[in-house]
Structure formats: structure tokens, C-alpha cells
Amino acid sequence: MPPAASLVFTTLLSHGPLTRAEVGRRTKLSPAAVTKAVRPLMELGYLVEGVDEEARPAVGRPANLVWVDGGRALFIGIKVTGDEIIAVLADLCCRIRMSRHVPLRGREPEAVLPAITALVQELLTEADGFGVPVRGLGIAISGDVDRADGVVRYSPFLEWRDVPLAEMTGTATGLPVTVDNDVRALTVAEHWFGAGVGLSDFALVTVGAGIGCGLVVHGRVVSGAHGVAGEVGHLSLDPLGPLCHCGNRGCVEAIAADPAILRAVRAVTGGQVADTAEALALAHGADAVVRGIYTRAGEAIGKAIGFLVNILGPQRVIISGEGLAAYDLVAEGIREAFAASAFGTAARCDVVTRPLPFEEWARGAAATAIQSFTGSGRSEESR
Amino acid sequence: MPPAASLVFTTLLSHGPLTRAEVGRRTKLSPAAVTKAVRPLMELGYLVEGVDEEARPAVGRPANLVWVDGGRALFIGIKVTGDEIIAVLADLCCRIRMSRHVPLRGREPEAVLPAITALVQELLTEADGFGVPVRGLGIAISGDVDRADGVVRYSPFLEWRDVPLAEMTGTATGLPVTVDNDVRALTVAEHWFGAGVGLSDFALVTVGAGIGCGLVVHGRVVSGAHGVAGEVGHLSLDPLGPLCHCGNRGCVEAIAADPAILRAVRAVTGGQVADTAEALALAHGADAVVRGIYTRAGEAIGKAIGFLVNILGPQRVIISGEGLAAYDLVAEGIREAFAASAFGTAARCDVVTRPLPFEEWARGAAATAIQSFTGSGRSEESR
């Protein structure tokens, strides 16, 4: 689609149904430009126009509304974690029609790629039942991902380097493939459908196996000139803090990510802790030393959010990720450290939490596939 | 001007003279939209079109070029520091035609406002000689400035709170007034004419009486949802560091700004240091303890730039400000701390220094007045 058409399309995706006048107001396009953008999309059946029967006025002519016809195309979105693959079949409105989880037997590309391919085949078969074509596959993966080239440059959790994932999965499935960083993909979904709808500037901070951050500034996702952006996890806050896998000390990720917390809990308890759930149970059981570890994790996250807010001044920061399971233990540390580090009116930034299960991350991957399909992610891809 | 016209205007300001086709390519406007944008600006005389005689080909028709006719309007730009006011008379191309410095007798609005008014009157008289109208006044001032309302909310150096500067100076001078944060104004000038030309994402870090930072992301200056952005000076890097005027400890500004360095040098030498120049002389005279203070200042700046780059991934960071006088003493600290804190490929960011005298800051103020005149700063003003 031309830029104006994809702008109209994504506006309708987030805010539709809308009148043409409202589309013009939101996109700042002239009535003629809206007409020009809408016409081919209607001819293809992706947009429909009609009367909103519920809003029909008692007298006078009802307003015509335009919206996206979600049923006209399907997309597959996949999120790869260290342990499993989560896949969704989503429609053109990015509504989840179906989802699947499969455990991973290994993390190397030789184990992950066949699992992705098998899952895609399964969903393609299901899609046949809807009688609607699958137009694209989005894959979201943590680490340094070059979306334009479809290459996973470096994924620390999977220990992948320079894996041409788009090409490999495209050949295996026959679908157009979009590969993106998982937090960036989730940020697209939050911008279109979640706590970022209608905001021009927000940050999504994810806490879990790592600390991630997606940024929207001036209405668009920030990708970084060299592929790195939103790396709040590697702000080195404490030069005397624990060693991080990046080589620095006291990074937020080395203090507040799940593995770091588990390591610290094992150190104080003498190693008798199997996993994150057990560490959490100890803290909830009022083990003061273990609770202190969570408090410090919260403080590191809060300080990092304060730094982010001082630099960018967003309207909102959304905190999400598996780490929210410990939110009651970290909330106070986050709040206090954020309030202490935010400068002046920056402290007015709205900081919210939002649980987003892995299906939502997979939905984010589907959203990137819809972006590629509609050309709306082009500016990000070209970076 | 409508948005398309101001986009065309600023594109020609930075990159002109250009063919209409090139304007279309750079602005992503259709030929019809370029024609529509250019026509009224030509009728007003702000744009002219003609043949570039130097580029006339040996055979065939020469290409018509469009450019801004700088001589058609004048603007006054003013930068207020703690000690003096710097004013420039600039044309529509933001070329400096004349500049003036006047010392300040006090920092309170009652001392600064008459000084501004007198200087503006002086430049208005000079402008008469050009036979061209002065179309606007821009004032750049450090601190939290609400450009849309024309109010200086809080300027720590001047100790101003809630001063309606645009209204007061507008009444006194009869000119349309734009008031903006000084670093943001300088960032506009760098984006249009300096080391930020052609870049969509860069940061300008200024080191001097304070530590400032202007950001351009996706081609536009970041203002912050609540008026705060680019506050790298108040990243609290060291919880045991010196107390900052913001109340935190170990802020970059409390370690690396000129007053902080002077305070630290006085502390180690027992108070026998009159000013920044004397502190510099001691360091250049190989006083190892004093040199160490500059090294630590450089490290704080380098770490803050690393944090900024990890979060935003800009194409370039420009370091400027009066503090560059000590650059030979801080350069190594900046370089090493930046390299240590930048994550992965973010370290590839181009970090450059650029001396920008206060006339350039005043030119930035004139640039904000040109923005207001052409409507190109509207999106920033509305924030």
C-alpha cells in the first residue's frame, strides 16, 4: 500500500469504525486523499463502508462509517521463548482466532526451526477451515534482530548468532515472513490495540527472563540507527553490582531479571531453591533477606524507568512481562525509585502495569506481519 | 502555512536549492502537492524559482531550482545566559546579519526584561536599514519552558518561576514572540543547518553551566509529554556522589557541569581558585588531583551518553557547550565511559564535538521564531 493508504488502514485498525471525515481528521489527510486511499482497499475487500445501525439517528441521514473487514485475511504470529513456541492465528484486525503452545526440545536453530515449521503447517491446515488465505507469518524473538534483512543477529537466550530466520522459514512454509525483536513486536500490538492506543509517546518495559523495552516516539516505534534501542536492561546502575552477561556490573538485567533474582536468592539461602516460583514462595513466606532481593530488583527497575522518563518524557510507561508475578514484592521499590529519580514534571508520567500473556506477544508478531502486508512498518524496516 | 507548505519550506531551508522533483522525493509529497505548497510561498516572495546558471548543461534544458529568498524577512533571536544576553538579527534563511552582546546587571525578570527590550529596539532600528520587516522574536532560555504558553516555568540559573515571558516581551516590542528552552532551540538550528542536517535521529549534549540535551527522533524535536525531555544532566549515576540542586546525589550535572567542577577543585585545593578558567589552568599545569576531577567529569558525561544511546540508538551525538574549553581534559573519560556503557552495536553511534558560540544559540532562538512564522514548529508547540 502507498503510505497514505497504510496510515488510513492502521488508523481504522486502532480506532475504527470511523466516518471518512474522522479518518481525515486523525490522519491529517485531505478528503480527496482519504478517498484515494480508501478506494483500492475497498475494492480488495479489506475495508468496508456502511451505516452503523446502532447509531442511526431518530431523524436525518445516518453517518456512513468505514472499518477493517477482519475476516478477509489471516496471519500467523509466533513468539519464541527459551522453553516453548507460542503461535496464534489472527485475522486482519489482529483478533486471535486460535492459539497453540509447543515445548522446545532444544534452543539451537536445528531444534527450533522444525518446531516452527510444524506449528505453521498445523495452523495453515486450521486456516483452510476458515476459507481465508494466510497472508503472512510474523516471528518475534528476543535479542538483536534485523527486521529489514530478516536475520537474528544475536539472541543471548537462544545463543543464536546471524541466523537468517526469515529466509529459512519462508522457504519452509511458502509464506512472506517478518522477523522482529519480540518486545518491539509487542509494542506494535500495544500501540494498535493495547495501553498505547491513541498515544504518540510511550514505553513498554518488560520484566522476566530479561529486561526489555519498546519505545514509541512521535507515533512510531524506535528501532535504533544500529538496531539497538530501548536497552534499559543494560543501564549499568551500580558499578559494584553483580556481573552482567554483557560484561558490565550492576546492569538492571543483572539485578532485576528472573535469573538474576534466582541467583541472588540461591546465594543467600545456600542453593536450596529450584526455580523462580520457589524463590517467590520464600519471599511470600516472609523471608526478609529474600524479600530484600525483590525490593532491590524493584528499585533497579524504578530507577531505570526514571532515567528513561528523564530522557524521553513519554506520556505513559507500561510495565509487563512474566516478572509481574512478583509485582506485589517489587511495586514499592519501583514506585519509590521512580519518584526519586524522575526529574521535575517528568514524574507526572503515567506508570501502569499490564499482564500480557505470551499469546499477546505472538499477537504482536502477527501485527508485524500485518504491518509488512500493509506496508505500514516500512519506515521501521528500512532502518 | 499548511503542514505540507512548512515541510517544503524547511526542506528547502536545509537542502535548497532543489528541483521540484527533489523536493517531492525528500518530502514524500506528490508533484501536485509540491506545486500546491510552493505556489503561495512564491506569491509571497519567500520562495523563488530559477535556473542555476553554474549547473547549466552544455546541451539540453537546464533544470529549474527552487530556494528560500532569505532577504524577504528578518527575525531576532535572543539567548539569555546568567551573565549576558546575546542577540542576532537573522534573515529568513536564518543567516546571521548582525549580532550584539550586553551584560546583565541582575538575573531577576525586572533586570532581564528591560535589557531584552532595549536590545530588540536596537536591532529593530538596524533592521530598518535593510528595508525588510522583522517578522518575529525568538527567546531561548535554560530550564523548563512551556513553548505553547510562552511561559518560563522554572529556570534554575535565573531563579525564575512561572514568568510569562512571551506575553511580556510581546507587549513591549510589538513582535510575535516564541519562547523555548535554549538547548531545544539550538537543536532546531543544528537540525536545519548544523551537524544534524539530514539525520532523523540525533542528540545534542551541551556541557557548561549545566548539562543539557536536545533530541531529534523520527525527524522531530522531542519535547516531553510534561515538558521534560533530554534531562541527561539529572541521571543520578552515583548514589554516593555530590549533592545536586535537584535533591539527588551524583547527577551528571553535579559532577560534570562547570560549577560542580569548580566546587570540587576548590575543595581539593583549599579554596584558592577564582573561576573555571583558573581551575582549567591548574589542570593544564599538570595538577594530578585537579586533572582527576576533569577525568571523572568526562566519565560521567560518557556514561550518560552511553545510557542515552542504549535507550534511543541515535545516528549521532553532538557534544557542545562552553565546557568544550576543557575537552582535552575530559575527552578520554568520555570515550572510555561511553565505550564501556554502550550496549552492543549502539557503540557504533557517531559521537562528535562541535564548538557552538552563544551566537549559534541565539540563531537557534531565531530558528524557533522562523518555525512559528512558517508553522513548522506547530506539532512541538502543541505538546
GROMACS .gro file of N, CA, C and O in nm, chain B residues 128-190:
model
  252
  511ASP      N    1   1.568   4.837   1.004
  511ASP     CA    2   1.514   4.939   0.914
  511ASP      C    3   1.608   4.964   0.797
  511ASP      O    4   1.564   4.989   0.685
  512GLY      N    5   1.736   4.960   0.827
  512GLY     CA    6   1.837   4.982   0.724
  512GLY      C    7   1.831   4.881   0.611
  512GLY      O    8   1.870   4.909   0.498
  513PHE      N    9   1.783   4.761   0.641
  513PHE     CA   10   1.770   4.657   0.538
  513PHE      C   11   1.641   4.675   0.458
  513PHE      O   12   1.623   4.611   0.354
  514GLY      N   13   1.549   4.757   0.511
  514GLY     CA   14   1.422   4.777   0.442
  514GLY      C   15   1.336   4.652   0.437
  514GLY      O   16   1.255   4.634   0.346
  515VAL      N   17   1.356   4.564   0.535
  515VAL     CA   18   1.283   4.437   0.538
  515VAL      C   19   1.215   4.424   0.675
  515VAL      O   20   1.277   4.456   0.776
  516PRO      N   21   1.090   4.380   0.681
  516PRO     CA   22   1.023   4.372   0.811
  516PRO      C   23   1.079   4.261   0.900
  516PRO      O   24   1.118   4.156   0.850
  517VAL      N   25   1.082   4.287   1.033
  517VAL     CA   26   1.115   4.183   1.130
  517VAL      C   27   0.983   4.112   1.164
  517VAL      O   28   0.887   4.175   1.207
  518ARG      N   29   0.980   3.982   1.141
  518ARG     CA   30   0.854   3.906   1.149
  518ARG      C   31   0.836   3.832   1.280
  518ARG      O   32   0.729   3.775   1.305
  519GLY      N   33   0.942   3.826   1.362
  519GLY     CA   34   0.925   3.753   1.487
  519GLY      C   35   1.048   3.759   1.574
  519GLY      O   36   1.159   3.791   1.527
  520LEU      N   37   1.027   3.731   1.701
  520LEU     CA   38   1.134   3.730   1.801
  520LEU      C   39   1.133   3.593   1.869
  520LEU      O   40   1.028   3.545   1.913
  521GLY      N   41   1.252   3.532   1.875
  521GLY     CA   42   1.265   3.406   1.948
  521GLY      C   43   1.355   3.427   2.069
  521GLY      O   44   1.458   3.493   2.058
  522ILE      N   45   1.315   3.374   2.183
  522ILE     CA   46   1.398   3.386   2.304
  522ILE      C   47   1.426   3.246   2.357
  522ILE      O   48   1.333   3.167   2.377
  523ALA      N   49   1.555   3.218   2.377
  523ALA     CA   50   1.597   3.086   2.425
  523ALA      C   51   1.652   3.101   2.566
  523ALA      O   52   1.737   3.186   2.592
  524ILE      N   53   1.603   3.017   2.655
  524ILE     CA   54   1.635   3.033   2.796
  524ILE      C   55   1.646   2.893   2.858
  524ILE      O   56   1.572   2.803   2.821
  525SER      N   57   1.739   2.876   2.951
  525SER     CA   58   1.756   2.741   3.007
  525SER      C   59   1.645   2.712   3.108
  525SER      O   60   1.590   2.803   3.169
  526GLY      N   61   1.614   2.586   3.123
  526GLY     CA   62   1.514   2.544   3.222
  526GLY      C   63   1.390   2.486   3.157
  526GLY      O   64   1.389   2.452   3.040
  527ASP      N   65   1.285   2.475   3.238
  527ASP     CA   66   1.159   2.416   3.195
  527ASP      C   67   1.074   2.528   3.133
  527ASP      O   68   1.021   2.613   3.203
  528VAL      N   69   1.067   2.528   3.000
  528VAL     CA   70   0.998   2.634   2.928
  528VAL      C   71   0.877   2.575   2.854
  528VAL      O   72   0.890   2.476   2.783
  529ASP      N   73   0.762   2.634   2.873
  529ASP     CA   74   0.641   2.591   2.804
  529ASP      C   75   0.625   2.678   2.680
  529ASP      O   76   0.578   2.791   2.686
  530ARG      N   77   0.667   2.621   2.567
  530ARG     CA   78   0.668   2.699   2.443
  530ARG      C   79   0.527   2.738   2.400
  530ARG      O   80   0.503   2.851   2.357
  531ALA      N   81   0.432   2.644   2.413
  531ALA     CA   82   0.296   2.672   2.368
  531ALA      C   83   0.237   2.791   2.442
  531ALA      O   84   0.171   2.877   2.382
  532ASP      N   85   0.263   2.799   2.573
  532ASP     CA   86   0.208   2.910   2.653
  532ASP      C   87   0.303   3.029   2.662
  532ASP      O   88   0.266   3.133   2.716
  533GLY      N   89   0.428   3.011   2.616
  533GLY     CA   90   0.524   3.120   2.622
  533GLY      C   91   0.568   3.154   2.763
  533GLY      O   92   0.606   3.267   2.793
  534VAL      N   93   0.567   3.051   2.849
  534VAL     CA   94   0.597   3.075   2.991
  534VAL      C   95   0.725   3.002   3.032
  534VAL      O   96   0.744   2.884   2.997
  535VAL      N   97   0.813   3.071   3.105
  535VAL     CA   98   0.928   3.004   3.167
  535VAL      C   99   0.878   2.949   3.300
  535VAL      O  100   0.854   3.023   3.395
  536ARG      N  101   0.859   2.817   3.303
  536ARG     CA  102   0.803   2.757   3.425
  536ARG      C  103   0.904   2.760   3.539
  536ARG      O  104   0.874   2.795   3.651
  537TYR      N  105   1.028   2.717   3.508
  537TYR     CA  106   1.131   2.717   3.612
  537TYR      C  107   1.268   2.722   3.546
  537TYR      O  108   1.304   2.633   3.468
  538SER      N  109   1.342   2.826   3.574
  538SER     CA  110   1.480   2.835   3.526
  538SER      C  111   1.573   2.844   3.646
  538SER      O  112   1.583   2.947   3.711
  539PRO      N  113   1.641   2.733   3.679
  539PRO     CA  114   1.726   2.731   3.799
  539PRO      C  115   1.834   2.839   3.796
  539PRO      O  116   1.860   2.903   3.898
  540PHE      N  117   1.897   2.863   3.679
  540PHE     CA  118   2.009   2.957   3.675
  540PHE      C  119   1.963   3.100   3.701
  540PHE      O  120   2.030   3.177   3.766
  541LEU      N  121   1.846   3.133   3.646
  541LEU     CA  122   1.794   3.268   3.665
  541LEU      C  123   1.708   3.277   3.791
  541LEU      O  124   1.670   3.386   3.832
  542GLU      N  125   1.676   3.162   3.846
  542GLU     CA  126   1.583   3.155   3.961
  542GLU      C  127   1.447   3.216   3.927
  542GLU      O  128   1.389   3.289   4.006
  543TRP      N  129   1.401   3.186   3.807
  543TRP     CA  130   1.268   3.231   3.764
  543TRP      C  131   1.167   3.119   3.784
  543TRP      O  132   1.197   3.003   3.761
  544ARG      N  133   1.046   3.156   3.823
  544ARG     CA  134   0.935   3.061   3.826
  544ARG      C  135   0.813   3.126   3.764
  544ARG      O  136   0.776   3.237   3.800
  545ASP      N  137   0.752   3.055   3.666
  545ASP     CA  138   0.626   3.099   3.604
  545ASP      C  139   0.630   3.244   3.556
  545ASP      O  140   0.546   3.326   3.594
  546VAL      N  141   0.727   3.273   3.472
  546VAL     CA  142   0.737   3.407   3.412
  546VAL      C  143   0.675   3.402   3.272
  546VAL      O  144   0.723   3.328   3.185
  547PRO      N  145   0.566   3.480   3.246
  547PRO     CA  146   0.501   3.478   3.114
  547PRO      C  147   0.580   3.563   3.016
  547PRO      O  148   0.536   3.671   2.973
  548LEU      N  149   0.697   3.512   2.978
  548LEU     CA  150   0.796   3.590   2.904
  548LEU      C  151   0.746   3.632   2.765
  548LEU      O  152   0.771   3.745   2.721
  549ALA      N  153   0.673   3.541   2.696
  549ALA     CA  154   0.627   3.575   2.560
  549ALA      C  155   0.531   3.693   2.565
  549ALA      O  156   0.541   3.786   2.485
  550GLU      N  157   0.439   3.689   2.659
  550GLU     CA  158   0.341   3.796   2.669
  550GLU      C  159   0.408   3.929   2.703
  550GLU      O  160   0.383   4.033   2.641
  551MET      N  161   0.498   3.925   2.802
  551MET     CA  162   0.564   4.049   2.847
  551MET      C  163   0.650   4.111   2.736
  551MET      O  164   0.643   4.232   2.712
  552THR      N  165   0.731   4.029   2.669
  552THR     CA  166   0.818   4.085   2.565
  552THR      C  167   0.738   4.119   2.440
  552THR      O  168   0.774   4.211   2.366
  553GLY      N  169   0.629   4.045   2.416
  553GLY     CA  170   0.542   4.076   2.301
  553GLY      C  171   0.479   4.212   2.317
  553GLY      O  172   0.475   4.293   2.223
  554THR      N  173   0.432   4.241   2.437
  554THR     CA  174   0.371   4.371   2.464
  554THR      C  175   0.475   4.483   2.450
  554THR      O  176   0.448   4.587   2.391
  555ALA      N  177   0.594   4.457   2.500
  555ALA     CA  178   0.698   4.561   2.499
  555ALA      C  179   0.755   4.588   2.360
  555ALA      O  180   0.796   4.700   2.330
  556THR      N  181   0.757   4.485   2.274
  556THR     CA  182   0.823   4.502   2.144
  556THR      C  183   0.726   4.506   2.027
  556THR      O  184   0.764   4.545   1.917
  557GLY      N  185   0.604   4.459   2.047
  557GLY     CA  186   0.509   4.454   1.936
  557GLY      C  187   0.534   4.340   1.839
  557GLY      O  188   0.470   4.332   1.734
  558LEU      N  189   0.625   4.248   1.874
  558LEU     CA  190   0.657   4.137   1.784
  558LEU      C  191   0.589   4.007   1.831
  558LEU      O  192   0.565   3.990   1.951
  559PRO      N  193   0.560   3.917   1.737
  559PRO     CA  194   0.519   3.782   1.779
  559PRO      C  195   0.640   3.715   1.845
  559PRO      O  196   0.750   3.718   1.788
  560VAL      N  197   0.622   3.657   1.962
  560VAL     CA  198   0.736   3.603   2.038
  560VAL      C  199   0.722   3.452   2.055
  560VAL      O  200   0.614   3.402   2.088
  561THR      N  201   0.832   3.381   2.035
  561THR     CA  202   0.841   3.237   2.064
  561THR      C  203   0.944   3.219   2.174
  561THR      O  204   1.058   3.265   2.160
  562VAL      N  205   0.906   3.156   2.283
  562VAL     CA  206   1.000   3.130   2.391
  562VAL      C  207   1.022   2.979   2.397
  562VAL      O  208   0.926   2.903   2.393
  563ASP      N  209   1.147   2.937   2.402
  563ASP     CA  210   1.173   2.793   2.409
  563ASP      C  211   1.296   2.768   2.497
  563ASP      O  212   1.375   2.858   2.522
  564ASN      N  213   1.306   2.645   2.541
  564ASN     CA  214   1.426   2.601   2.612
  564ASN      C  215   1.547   2.621   2.520
  564ASN      O  216   1.540   2.592   2.400
  565ASP      N  217   1.657   2.668   2.575
  565ASP     CA  218   1.771   2.707   2.490
  565ASP      C  219   1.835   2.589   2.417
  565ASP      O  220   1.876   2.603   2.302
  566VAL      N  221   1.842   2.474   2.483
  566VAL     CA  222   1.905   2.360   2.417
  566VAL      C  223   1.815   2.307   2.305
  566VAL      O  224   1.862   2.267   2.199
  567ARG      N  225   1.683   2.313   2.329
  567ARG     CA  226   1.589   2.271   2.224
  567ARG      C  227   1.600   2.365   2.103
  567ARG      O  228   1.597   2.319   1.990
  568ALA      N  229   1.615   2.494   2.130
  568ALA     CA  230   1.630   2.591   2.020
  568ALA      C  231   1.758   2.564   1.941
  568ALA      O  232   1.758   2.563   1.818
  569LEU      N  233   1.866   2.538   2.013
  569LEU     CA  234   1.993   2.508   1.946
  569LEU      C  235   1.981   2.379   1.865
  569LEU      O  236   2.040   2.366   1.758
  570THR      N  237   1.902   2.285   1.916
  570THR     CA  238   1.882   2.158   1.845
  570THR      C  239   1.810   2.181   1.712
  570THR      O  240   1.843   2.118   1.611
  571VAL      N  241   1.715   2.274   1.712
  571VAL     CA  242   1.646   2.307   1.585
  571VAL      C  243   1.747   2.361   1.484
  571VAL      O  244   1.750   2.318   1.368
  572ALA      N  245   1.835   2.452   1.530
  572ALA     CA  246   1.935   2.510   1.438
  572ALA      C  247   2.032   2.402   1.389
  572ALA      O  248   2.068   2.399   1.271
  573GLU      N  249   2.073   2.311   1.478
  573GLU     CA  250   2.163   2.203   1.437
  573GLU      C  251   2.094   2.111   1.336
  573GLU      O  252   2.157   2.058   1.246
   0.00000   0.00000   0.00000
